[in-house]
Coordinates of N, CA and C and ligand atoms in Angstrom, one line a residue:
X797 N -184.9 164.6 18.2 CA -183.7 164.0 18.9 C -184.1 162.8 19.7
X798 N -183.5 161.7 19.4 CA -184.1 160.8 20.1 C -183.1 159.9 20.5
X799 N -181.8 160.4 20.5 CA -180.7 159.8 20.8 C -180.9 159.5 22.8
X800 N -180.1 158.7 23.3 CA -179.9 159.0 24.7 C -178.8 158.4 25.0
X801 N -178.5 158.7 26.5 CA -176.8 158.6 26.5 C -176.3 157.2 27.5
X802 N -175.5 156.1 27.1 CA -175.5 155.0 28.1 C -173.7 155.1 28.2
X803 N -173.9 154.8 29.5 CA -172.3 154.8 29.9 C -172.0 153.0 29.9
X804 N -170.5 152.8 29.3 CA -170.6 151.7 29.1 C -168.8 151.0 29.1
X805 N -168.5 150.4 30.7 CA -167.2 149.9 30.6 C -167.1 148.9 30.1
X806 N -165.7 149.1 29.6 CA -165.3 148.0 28.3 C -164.6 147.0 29.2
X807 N -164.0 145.6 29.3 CA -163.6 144.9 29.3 C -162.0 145.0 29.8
X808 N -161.9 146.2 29.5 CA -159.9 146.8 30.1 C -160.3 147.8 31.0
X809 N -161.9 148.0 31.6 CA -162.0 148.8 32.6 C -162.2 150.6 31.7
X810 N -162.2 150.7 30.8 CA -162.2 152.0 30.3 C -163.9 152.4 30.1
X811 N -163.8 153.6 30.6 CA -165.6 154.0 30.2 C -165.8 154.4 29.4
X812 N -167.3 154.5 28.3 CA -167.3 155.5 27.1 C -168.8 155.7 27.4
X813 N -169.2 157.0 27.4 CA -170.3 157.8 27.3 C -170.8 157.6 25.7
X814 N -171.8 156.9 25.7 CA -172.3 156.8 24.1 C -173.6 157.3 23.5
X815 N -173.4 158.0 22.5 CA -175.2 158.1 22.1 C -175.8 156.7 21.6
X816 N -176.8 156.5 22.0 CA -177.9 155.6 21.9 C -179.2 156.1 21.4
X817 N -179.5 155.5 20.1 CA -180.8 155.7 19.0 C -181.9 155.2 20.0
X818 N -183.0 155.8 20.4 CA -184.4 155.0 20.5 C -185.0 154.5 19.6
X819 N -184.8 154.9 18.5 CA -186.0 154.5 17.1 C -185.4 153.8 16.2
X820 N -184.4 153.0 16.7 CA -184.1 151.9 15.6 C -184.2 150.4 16.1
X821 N -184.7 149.9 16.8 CA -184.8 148.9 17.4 C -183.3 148.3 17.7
X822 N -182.8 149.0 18.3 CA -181.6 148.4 18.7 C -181.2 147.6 20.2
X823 N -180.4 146.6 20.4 CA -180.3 146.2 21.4 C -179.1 146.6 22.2
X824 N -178.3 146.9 23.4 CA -177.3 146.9 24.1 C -175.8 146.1 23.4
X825 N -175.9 145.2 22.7 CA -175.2 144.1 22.2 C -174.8 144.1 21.1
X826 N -176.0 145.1 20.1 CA -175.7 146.1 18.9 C -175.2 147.1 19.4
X827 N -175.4 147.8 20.1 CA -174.6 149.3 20.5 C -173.4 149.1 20.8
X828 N -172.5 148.2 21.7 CA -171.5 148.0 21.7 C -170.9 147.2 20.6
X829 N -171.4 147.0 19.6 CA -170.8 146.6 18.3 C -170.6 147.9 17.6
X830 N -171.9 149.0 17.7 CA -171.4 149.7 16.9 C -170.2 150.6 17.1
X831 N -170.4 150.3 18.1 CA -169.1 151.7 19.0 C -167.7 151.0 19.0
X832 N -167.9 149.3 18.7 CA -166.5 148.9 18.5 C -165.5 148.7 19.8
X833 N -167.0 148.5 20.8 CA -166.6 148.4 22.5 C -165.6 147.1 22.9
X834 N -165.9 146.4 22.1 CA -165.2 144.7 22.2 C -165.2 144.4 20.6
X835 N -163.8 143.7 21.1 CA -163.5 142.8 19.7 C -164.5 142.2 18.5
X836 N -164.1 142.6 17.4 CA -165.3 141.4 16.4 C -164.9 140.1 16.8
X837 N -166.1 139.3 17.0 CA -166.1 138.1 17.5 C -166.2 137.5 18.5
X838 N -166.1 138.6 19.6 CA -166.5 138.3 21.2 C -167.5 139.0 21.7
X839 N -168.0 139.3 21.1 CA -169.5 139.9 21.4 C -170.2 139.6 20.4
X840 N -171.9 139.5 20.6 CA -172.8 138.9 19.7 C -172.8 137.5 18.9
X841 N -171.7 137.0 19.3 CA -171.7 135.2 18.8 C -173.0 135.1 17.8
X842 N -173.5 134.8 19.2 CA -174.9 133.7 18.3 C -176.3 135.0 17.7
X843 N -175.6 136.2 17.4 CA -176.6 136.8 16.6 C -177.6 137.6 17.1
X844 N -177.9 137.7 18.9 CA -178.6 138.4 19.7 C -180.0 137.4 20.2
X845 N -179.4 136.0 19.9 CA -180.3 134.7 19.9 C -180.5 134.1 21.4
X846 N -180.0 134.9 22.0 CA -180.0 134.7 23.9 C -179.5 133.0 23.9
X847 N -178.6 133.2 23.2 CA -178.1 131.0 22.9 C -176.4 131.5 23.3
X848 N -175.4 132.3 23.3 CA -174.3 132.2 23.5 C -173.9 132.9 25.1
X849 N -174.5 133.8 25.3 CA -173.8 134.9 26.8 C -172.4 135.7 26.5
X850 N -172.4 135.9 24.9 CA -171.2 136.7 24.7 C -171.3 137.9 25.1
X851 N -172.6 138.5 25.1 CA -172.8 139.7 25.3 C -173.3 140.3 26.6
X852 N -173.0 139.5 27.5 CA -173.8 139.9 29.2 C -172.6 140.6 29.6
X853 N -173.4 141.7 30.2 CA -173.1 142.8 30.7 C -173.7 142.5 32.2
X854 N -173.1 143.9 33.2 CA -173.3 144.0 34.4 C -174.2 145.9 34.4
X855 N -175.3 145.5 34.9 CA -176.1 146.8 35.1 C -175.9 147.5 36.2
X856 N -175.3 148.6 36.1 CA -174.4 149.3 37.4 C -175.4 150.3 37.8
X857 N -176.4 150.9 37.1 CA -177.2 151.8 37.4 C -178.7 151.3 38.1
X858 N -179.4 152.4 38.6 CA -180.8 151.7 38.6 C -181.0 151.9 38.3
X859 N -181.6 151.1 37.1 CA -182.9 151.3 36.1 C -183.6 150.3 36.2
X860 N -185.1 150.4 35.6 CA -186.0 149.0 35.8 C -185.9 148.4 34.4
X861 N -185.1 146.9 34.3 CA -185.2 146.5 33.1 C -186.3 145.5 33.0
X862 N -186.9 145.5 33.7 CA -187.9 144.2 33.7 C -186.9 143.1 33.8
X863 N -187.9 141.6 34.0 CA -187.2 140.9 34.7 C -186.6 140.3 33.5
X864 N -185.8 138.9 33.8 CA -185.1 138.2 33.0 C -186.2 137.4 31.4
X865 N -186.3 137.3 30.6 CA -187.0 136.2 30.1 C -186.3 134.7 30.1
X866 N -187.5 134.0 30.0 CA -186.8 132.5 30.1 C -186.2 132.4 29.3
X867 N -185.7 132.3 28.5 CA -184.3 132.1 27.5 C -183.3 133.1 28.3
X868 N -183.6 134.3 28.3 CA -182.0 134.5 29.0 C -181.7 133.8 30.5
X869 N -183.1 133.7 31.0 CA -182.2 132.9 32.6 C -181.9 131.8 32.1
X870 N -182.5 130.7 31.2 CA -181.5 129.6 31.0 C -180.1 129.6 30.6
X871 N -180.0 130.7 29.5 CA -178.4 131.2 29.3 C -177.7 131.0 30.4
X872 N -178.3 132.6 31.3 CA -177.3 133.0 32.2 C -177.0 131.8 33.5
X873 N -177.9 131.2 33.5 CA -177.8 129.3 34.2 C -176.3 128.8 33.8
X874 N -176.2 129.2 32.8 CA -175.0 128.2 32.1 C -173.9 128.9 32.0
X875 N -173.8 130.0 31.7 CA -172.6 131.2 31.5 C -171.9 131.7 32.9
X876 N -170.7 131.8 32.8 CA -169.4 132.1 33.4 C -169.6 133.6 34.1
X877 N -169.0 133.7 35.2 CA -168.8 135.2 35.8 C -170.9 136.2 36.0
X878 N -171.6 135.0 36.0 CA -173.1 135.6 36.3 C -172.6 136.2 38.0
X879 N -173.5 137.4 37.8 CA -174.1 138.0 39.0 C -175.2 138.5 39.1
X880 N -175.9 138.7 40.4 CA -177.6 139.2 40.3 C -177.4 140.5 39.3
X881 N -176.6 141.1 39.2 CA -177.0 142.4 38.2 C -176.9 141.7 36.5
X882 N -176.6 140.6 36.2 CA -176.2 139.8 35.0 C -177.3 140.3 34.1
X883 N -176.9 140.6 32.8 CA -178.3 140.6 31.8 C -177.6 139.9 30.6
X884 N -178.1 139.8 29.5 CA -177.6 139.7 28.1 C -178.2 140.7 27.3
X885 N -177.2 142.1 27.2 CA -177.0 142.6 25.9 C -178.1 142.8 25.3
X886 N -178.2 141.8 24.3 CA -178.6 141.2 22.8 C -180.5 141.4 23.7
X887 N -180.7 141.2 24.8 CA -182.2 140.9 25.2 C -182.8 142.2 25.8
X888 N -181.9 143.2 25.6 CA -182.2 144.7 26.6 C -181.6 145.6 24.9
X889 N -183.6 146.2 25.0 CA -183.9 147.3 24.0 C -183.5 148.1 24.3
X890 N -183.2 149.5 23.7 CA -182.9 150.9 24.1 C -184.2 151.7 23.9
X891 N -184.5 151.7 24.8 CA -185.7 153.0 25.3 C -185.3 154.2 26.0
X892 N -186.3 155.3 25.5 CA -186.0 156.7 26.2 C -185.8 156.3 28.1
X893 N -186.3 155.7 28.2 CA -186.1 154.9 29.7 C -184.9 154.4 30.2
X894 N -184.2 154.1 29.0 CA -182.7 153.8 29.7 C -181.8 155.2 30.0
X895 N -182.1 156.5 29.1 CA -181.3 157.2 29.5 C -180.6 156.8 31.2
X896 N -178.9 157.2 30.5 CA -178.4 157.2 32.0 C -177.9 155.9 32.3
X897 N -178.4 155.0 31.9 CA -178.0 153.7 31.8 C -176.8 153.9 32.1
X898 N -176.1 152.7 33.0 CA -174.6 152.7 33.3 C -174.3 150.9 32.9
X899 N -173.8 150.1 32.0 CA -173.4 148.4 32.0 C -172.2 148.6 32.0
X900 N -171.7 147.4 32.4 CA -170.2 147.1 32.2 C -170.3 145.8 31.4
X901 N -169.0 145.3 30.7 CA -169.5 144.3 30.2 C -168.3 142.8 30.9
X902 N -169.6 141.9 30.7 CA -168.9 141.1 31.7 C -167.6 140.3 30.7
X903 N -166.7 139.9 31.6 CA -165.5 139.5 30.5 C -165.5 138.1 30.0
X904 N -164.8 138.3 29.2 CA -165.0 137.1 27.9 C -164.7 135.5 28.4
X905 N -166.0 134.5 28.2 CA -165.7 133.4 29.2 C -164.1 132.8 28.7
Ligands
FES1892 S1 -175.5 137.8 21.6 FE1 -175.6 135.7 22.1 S2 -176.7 135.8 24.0 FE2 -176.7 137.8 23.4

């Protein structure tokens, strides 16, 4: 069992408790695609390429994500509605370490 569970508000304010795979290399940005959390086409744009900010979320929980990489702080330089808790999605793996995890996702520029 290698599932874990991330809580994850959608964009109309609704929460969903989701299972989350550790062993598929999946990113936050795929999970709310698979779950069908936001619209096709407003999430994941540019492919999980840290080039659009379709997929920045707000990290409500503590968890240690490590810090920004430089492609995502250049993104998030440029993208709409940033706050210090801002990530991109597409750039935050799912590890047994996220269990618990709480994002919201930031709304569509
Ligand atoms: S999907 Fe484009 S920046 Fe994450």
């Amino acid at each position: 069992m290698s599932d874990i569970k991330v809580g994850i508000t959608d964009r109309d304010g609704n929460h969903h408790l989701v299972d989350a795979p550790t062993d598929m290399n999946m990113n936050l940005m795929e999970l709310v695609r698979t779950y069908e959390l936001a619209p096709e086409g407003t999430i994941g744009v540019c492919g999980g390429m840290a080039m659009c900010a379709s997929c920045q979320c707000y990290i409500e929980s503590n968890h240690n994500l490590g810090n920004r990489s430089e492609e995502e702080e250049a993104m998030l330089a440029e993208a709409f509605n940033v706050e210090d808790n801002s990530r991109l999605g597409c750039q935050i793996y799912i590890t047994s370490q996220l269990n618990g995890l709480e994002i919201k996702l930031a709304p569509e520029d």
